[in-house]
Amino acid sequence: MTLRAFVGQLIALMAMAVAMPASADTRDEVQTSWRLLDYIAVDYLEAVEDGKVTNELEYAEMQEFSASIVERMAALPANAQRAQLVADAEALAEAISAKVEPAVVARDARRLASELIAAFPVPLAPDAVPDLARGAALYVQSCASCHGVSGDGAGPAAEGLDPPPIAFDDVARARERSAFALYQVIGQGLEGTAMPGFSDLPAEDRWSLAYYSGSIAFPEVERGRRIWNDEPAIRARIPDLAALSGLTPAALGEAIGTERADAVMAYLRAHPEAVASDTTGSLALARERLQQSLAAYEAGNKTEARELALSAYLDGFEPLEAVLSTRDADLLASVEIGMAELRAAISRGDPVAAVAEKVNALDVLFYRAETVLAPANASEASAFLGAFAILLREGLEALLIVIAMIAFLRKAERTEVLPFVHGGWLSALGAGALTWVAATYLIGVSGAGRELVEGFGSLFAVLVLLSVGIWMHGKSQAGEWQRYIRKTMQHALSRRSAWFLFGLAFLVVYREVFETILFFAALWSQGHTDAILAGAAAAIVLLALIAWAMLRYSRRLPIGTFFAYSSVLIGILAVVLAGKGISGLQEAGLLGITPLPNLPRIPILGIAPALEPVAAQILTLALIALGYWRNRMKGMQSGTPQAETG
C-alpha cells in the first residue's frame, strides 16, 4: 500500500467510525491486536537475520505475539472481513515460524494492521491538538524513571528489566513508530514487558505523551519547519491530525527521503497544530484559483489564466489582507509582489515552467500567511493594534484634506460655507454605514468592485487636489491673496463652489470609509471584538487630537504661510493617491502590471513595486512642479514677494 493510499484510508476510516462504532470489548481487542502487529513490524528485525534467529528471547516473543493475534482475530465479531483477517494473521504467524526476512514480516504486519482498522474502525487521531508541554510533564512524572530523562532507556528503575525499556532516542526504532502506536502502548501497556498501561489517564493526556515521546529522537525542528513551509507537496501528504497520527517517519521517508522525513516529523510532532489550523484564515480559495489559473495556462488559454490569477488575489487573498498587514507586513508585501509578477508573467506569455514556479512560490507564501492568520496567533493586543493602525492610517488621509478645507474657509472668513464641508464628510460616514449593511446582508461586493471604487476614487481626488494645491500655492503670495480677496472671493465661494466642497469632502472620506469597512470586516472575523472596539476608539481619539491641533495651529499662521504649507500638504496627498489609484486599477485587472521587484512597497506613501503607479506619481510631481513654477513666474512678473511670513 502506498503512503498516499494509506493516508486516504485513514481519513476514510475516521468517517466509517461514526457510522459503525465498535463495542467497548471489540475496540479493546482491535486496539490490542493493532498494537501487537505494530510491535512485530518494528521488533522482528531484532530477532531474525538472514533466516536465522539472532535473539532467542525476542524470537519467542514474536511467536507468542503472532499466535495471540490469530486468536484475537478469530474472536472478533463476525463480518465480511473477519475470515480474511484470520487467514492473513495465520499467514503472518507461519512467516515468523519460517524465519522469513524482517522486511517481509514488517510489510505484512502493517498491511494486516491497516486491514484490521478498515474492518473494525477505532479512533486513530486525537480530538484536539496534543499539548507538548503537558506531554513533557507527564513523561517526567511517569516515564523518566524507566526510559530516562533524555529518553535513552537508562532510567534509575531500568536496571534488571527484561526486556529493557525502549530507548526513545533510538532513531532507527523511532522511525518505525507512529504516534498512534505510542498512544496505544501508553493506554494498554505491553504484554510480556514491565510496561504498564496508563488507561486512567485522559485520552488527551495519552496523546500529548505519545507526541512528546515520539519527538525525542528527532531534534531538527527548525529544519523541518522550513521544509514543511516551503514544500506544498509534503503538506498535501499530511493534511490533518489523523494522517499525522497514523504515519511513521519510515513511511514518510520512502516518499521524501529519510533525513528530510526525520526533520518534518520532528517539526510536526513538536508542533502538531501545524496540521490542525482553523479555517478562519484559510486561503483555500486563493490556492484553488491559482491551480485553475495554471491549468488554464497550460491549456493555452492565457485570458482565462489571467482572470483566475486575478480572482485568486481579489476573492481569495484580499479579504484577509488587512489582518495580515497588522501581523506581518513584510509577508503581505511578498504576496502582493508575487501576485503581480504572476499576472505579468501570464500577460507576457512566459514558459509554462516559469509560471508554474511562480504559482508554487505563491502557494508557499499562502501557507505562511495561513499560519500567521490562524486564530491561535490572534491576541487581544494584536486585535487592538490592528484596529488602531487601520483606522488611523485610513482616517488620516481624509482628515488632512477635510481639515485643510475647514481651515481655509475660516481663514477666508467664509464660515457660512462650512456646513457644506461638514455635510460632505458626515454624508460619507452615513453612506459608508449603508455600504456595510448592503455588503453584509444584501449584495456581495466583488474584489474587482472594491478596487475599482478605490482606484477611480483616488484618481478623481488627485485631479481635484492638484487644482486646489496649485491654486493655494499661487495665493501664498501676499499680493495675490489680497487681489484675490477683492476681486473673486464672492465668485469663488458661490453656491456652486460650496457644493463642490461638499462633493470633495464626501469623496475623500467615503473612499477611506469604504476601505476601512472592508478591513474591519476581516479583522472582526478573528474575534477579540472588545479589543477591536478599543483600538478603533483610541484611533478616533488620536484623530480628533490631530484635527484639533491642526485647526488651532492654522489660526495662528499668516494667510500666505498657511496657503504655502497647505499647498505642500495637498500636493503630497495627491502624489500618494495617484500611486494608490493606479495600484487599485491594476489589482482590479483594468491596467497591466510591470513589476519592479527591487522597489519596496510603502502603503502610507502610495508606493508600489510596479512601473505604472510609480510613473503616475512622477507625473503628478511633475504637474505640481509645473504649476508651482508658473505661480512663481506670475509672482515675479507682478513684483510680489513669494510668501508672507510675518
PDB file of N, CA and C in Angstrom, residues 281-315:
ATOM      1  N   GLY A 281      -8.581  31.589   8.785  1.00  0.00           N
ATOM      2  CA  GLY A 281      -7.576  32.278   7.993  1.00  0.00           C
ATOM      3  C   GLY A 281      -7.212  31.522   6.738  1.00  0.00           C
ATOM      4  N   SER A 282      -8.123  30.651   6.275  1.00  0.00           N
ATOM      5  CA  SER A 282      -7.789  29.784   5.154  1.00  0.00           C
ATOM      6  C   SER A 282      -7.699  30.561   3.849  1.00  0.00           C
ATOM      7  N   LEU A 283      -6.723  30.191   3.052  1.00  0.00           N
ATOM      8  CA  LEU A 283      -6.568  30.739   1.711  1.00  0.00           C
ATOM      9  C   LEU A 283      -6.826  29.641   0.683  1.00  0.00           C
ATOM     10  N   ALA A 284      -7.740  28.724   1.029  1.00  0.00           N
ATOM     11  CA  ALA A 284      -8.030  27.605   0.134  1.00  0.00           C
ATOM     12  C   ALA A 284      -8.548  28.093  -1.209  1.00  0.00           C
ATOM     13  N   LEU A 285      -9.409  29.110  -1.191  1.00  0.00           N
ATOM     14  CA  LEU A 285      -9.945  29.630  -2.453  1.00  0.00           C
ATOM     15  C   LEU A 285      -8.833  30.215  -3.311  1.00  0.00           C
ATOM     16  N   ALA A 286      -7.924  30.953  -2.676  1.00  0.00           N
ATOM     17  CA  ALA A 286      -6.811  31.528  -3.426  1.00  0.00           C
ATOM     18  C   ALA A 286      -5.960  30.427  -4.049  1.00  0.00           C
ATOM     19  N   ARG A 287      -5.688  29.366  -3.278  1.00  0.00           N
ATOM     20  CA  ARG A 287      -4.899  28.250  -3.807  1.00  0.00           C
ATOM     21  C   ARG A 287      -5.617  27.575  -4.976  1.00  0.00           C
ATOM     22  N   GLU A 288      -6.909  27.366  -4.794  1.00  0.00           N
ATOM     23  CA  GLU A 288      -7.689  26.689  -5.842  1.00  0.00           C
ATOM     24  C   GLU A 288      -7.660  27.500  -7.140  1.00  0.00           C
ATOM     25  N   ARG A 289      -7.853  28.808  -7.025  1.00  0.00           N
ATOM     26  CA  ARG A 289      -7.851  29.647  -8.223  1.00  0.00           C
ATOM     27  C   ARG A 289      -6.470  29.685  -8.877  1.00  0.00           C
ATOM     28  N   LEU A 290      -5.428  29.648  -8.066  1.00  0.00           N
ATOM     29  CA  LEU A 290      -4.079  29.617  -8.638  1.00  0.00           C
ATOM     30  C   LEU A 290      -3.860  28.347  -9.451  1.00  0.00           C
ATOM     31  N   GLN A 291      -4.278  27.216  -8.905  1.00  0.00           N
ATOM     32  CA  GLN A 291      -4.110  25.955  -9.631  1.00  0.00           C
ATOM     33  C   GLN A 291      -4.959  25.946 -10.896  1.00  0.00           C
ATOM     34  N   GLN A 292      -6.161  26.503 -10.824  1.00  0.00           N
ATOM     35  CA  GLN A 292      -7.003  26.599 -12.016  1.00  0.00           C
ATOM     36  C   GLN A 292      -6.359  27.513 -13.054  1.00  0.00           C
ATOM     37  N   SER A 293      -5.743  28.583 -12.563  1.00  0.00           N
ATOM     38  CA  SER A 293      -5.055  29.503 -13.475  1.00  0.00           C
ATOM     39  C   SER A 293      -3.913  28.807 -14.190  1.00  0.00           C
ATOM     40  N   LEU A 294      -3.140  28.029 -13.444  1.00  0.00           N
ATOM     41  CA  LEU A 294      -2.023  27.304 -14.045  1.00  0.00           C
ATOM     42  C   LEU A 294      -2.531  26.284 -15.067  1.00  0.00           C
ATOM     43  N   ALA A 295      -3.619  25.578 -14.721  1.00  0.00           N
ATOM     44  CA  ALA A 295      -4.177  24.591 -15.649  1.00  0.00           C
ATOM     45  C   ALA A 295      -4.654  25.269 -16.937  1.00  0.00           C
ATOM     46  N   ALA A 296      -5.288  26.430 -16.794  1.00  0.00           N
ATOM     47  CA  ALA A 296      -5.745  27.153 -17.984  1.00  0.00           C
ATOM     48  C   ALA A 296      -4.566  27.614 -18.834  1.00  0.00           C
ATOM     49  N   TYR A 297      -3.512  28.041 -18.169  1.00  0.00           N
ATOM     50  CA  TYR A 297      -2.328  28.499 -18.906  1.00  0.00           C
ATOM     51  C   TYR A 297      -1.674  27.332 -19.644  1.00  0.00           C
ATOM     52  N   GLU A 298      -1.596  26.190 -18.971  1.00  0.00           N
ATOM     53  CA  GLU A 298      -1.027  25.007 -19.612  1.00  0.00           C
ATOM     54  C   GLU A 298      -1.847  24.594 -20.831  1.00  0.00           C
ATOM     55  N   ALA A 299      -3.170  24.855 -20.777  1.00  0.00           N
ATOM     56  CA  ALA A 299      -4.044  24.510 -21.900  1.00  0.00           C
ATOM     57  C   ALA A 299      -4.016  25.557 -23.005  1.00  0.00           C
ATOM     58  N   GLY A 300      -3.249  26.626 -22.787  1.00  0.00           N
ATOM     59  CA  GLY A 300      -3.116  27.651 -23.816  1.00  0.00           C
ATOM     60  C   GLY A 300      -4.126  28.768 -23.732  1.00  0.00           C
ATOM     61  N   ASN A 301      -4.936  28.812 -22.660  1.00  0.00           N
ATOM     62  CA  ASN A 301      -5.954  29.862 -22.518  1.00  0.00           C
ATOM     63  C   ASN A 301      -5.402  30.960 -21.617  1.00  0.00           C
ATOM     64  N   LYS A 302      -4.665  31.868 -22.206  1.00  0.00           N
ATOM     65  CA  LYS A 302      -3.990  32.899 -21.422  1.00  0.00           C
ATOM     66  C   LYS A 302      -4.971  33.864 -20.763  1.00  0.00           C
ATOM     67  N   THR A 303      -6.049  34.211 -21.465  1.00  0.00           N
ATOM     68  CA  THR A 303      -7.020  35.154 -20.910  1.00  0.00           C
ATOM     69  C   THR A 303      -7.686  34.590 -19.662  1.00  0.00           C
ATOM     70  N   GLU A 304      -8.121  33.334 -19.742  1.00  0.00           N
ATOM     71  CA  GLU A 304      -8.746  32.703 -18.581  1.00  0.00           C
ATOM     72  C   GLU A 304      -7.750  32.565 -17.437  1.00  0.00           C
ATOM     73  N   ALA A 305      -6.506  32.237 -17.765  1.00  0.00           N
ATOM     74  CA  ALA A 305      -5.480  32.097 -16.731  1.00  0.00           C
ATOM     75  C   ALA A 305      -5.277  33.416 -15.995  1.00  0.00           C
ATOM     76  N   ARG A 306      -5.260  34.494 -16.747  1.00  0.00           N
ATOM     77  CA  ARG A 306      -5.064  35.812 -16.121  1.00  0.00           C
ATOM     78  C   ARG A 306      -6.249  36.163 -15.224  1.00  0.00           C
ATOM     79  N   GLU A 307      -7.478  35.884 -15.673  1.00  0.00           N
ATOM     80  CA  GLU A 307      -8.654  36.187 -14.867  1.00  0.00           C
ATOM     81  C   GLU A 307      -8.682  35.362 -13.588  1.00  0.00           C
ATOM     82  N   LEU A 308      -8.294  34.100 -13.683  1.00  0.00           N
ATOM     83  CA  LEU A 308      -8.276  33.246 -12.497  1.00  0.00           C
ATOM     84  C   LEU A 308      -7.191  33.676 -11.517  1.00  0.00           C
ATOM     85  N   ALA A 309      -6.037  34.089 -12.040  1.00  0.00           N
ATOM     86  CA  ALA A 309      -4.976  34.593 -11.163  1.00  0.00           C
ATOM     87  C   ALA A 309      -5.434  35.864 -10.458  1.00  0.00           C
ATOM     88  N   LEU A 310      -6.171  36.704 -11.184  1.00  0.00           N
ATOM     89  CA  LEU A 310      -6.710  37.927 -10.594  1.00  0.00           C
ATOM     90  C   LEU A 310      -7.725  37.593  -9.508  1.00  0.00           C
ATOM     91  N   SER A 311      -8.575  36.598  -9.762  1.00  0.00           N
ATOM     92  CA  SER A 311      -9.567  36.184  -8.775  1.00  0.00           C
ATOM     93  C   SER A 311      -8.898  35.596  -7.537  1.00  0.00           C
ATOM     94  N   ALA A 312      -7.772  34.888  -7.740  1.00  0.00           N
ATOM     95  CA  ALA A 312      -7.050  34.328  -6.595  1.00  0.00           C
ATOM     96  C   ALA A 312      -6.664  35.432  -5.621  1.00  0.00           C
ATOM     97  N   TYR A 313      -6.300  36.585  -6.167  1.00  0.00           N
ATOM     98  CA  TYR A 313      -5.907  37.703  -5.308  1.00  0.00           C
ATOM     99  C   TYR A 313      -7.133  38.426  -4.743  1.00  0.00           C
ATOM    100  N   LEU A 314      -8.051  38.823  -5.637  1.00  0.00           N
ATOM    101  CA  LEU A 314      -9.160  39.668  -5.211  1.00  0.00           C
ATOM    102  C   LEU A 314     -10.144  38.937  -4.310  1.00  0.00           C
ATOM    103  N   ASP A 315     -10.489  37.708  -4.671  1.00  0.00           N
ATOM    104  CA  ASP A 315     -11.524  36.982  -3.947  1.00  0.00           C
ATOM    105  C   ASP A 315     -10.960  36.030  -2.890  1.00  0.00           C
TER     106      ASP A 315
END
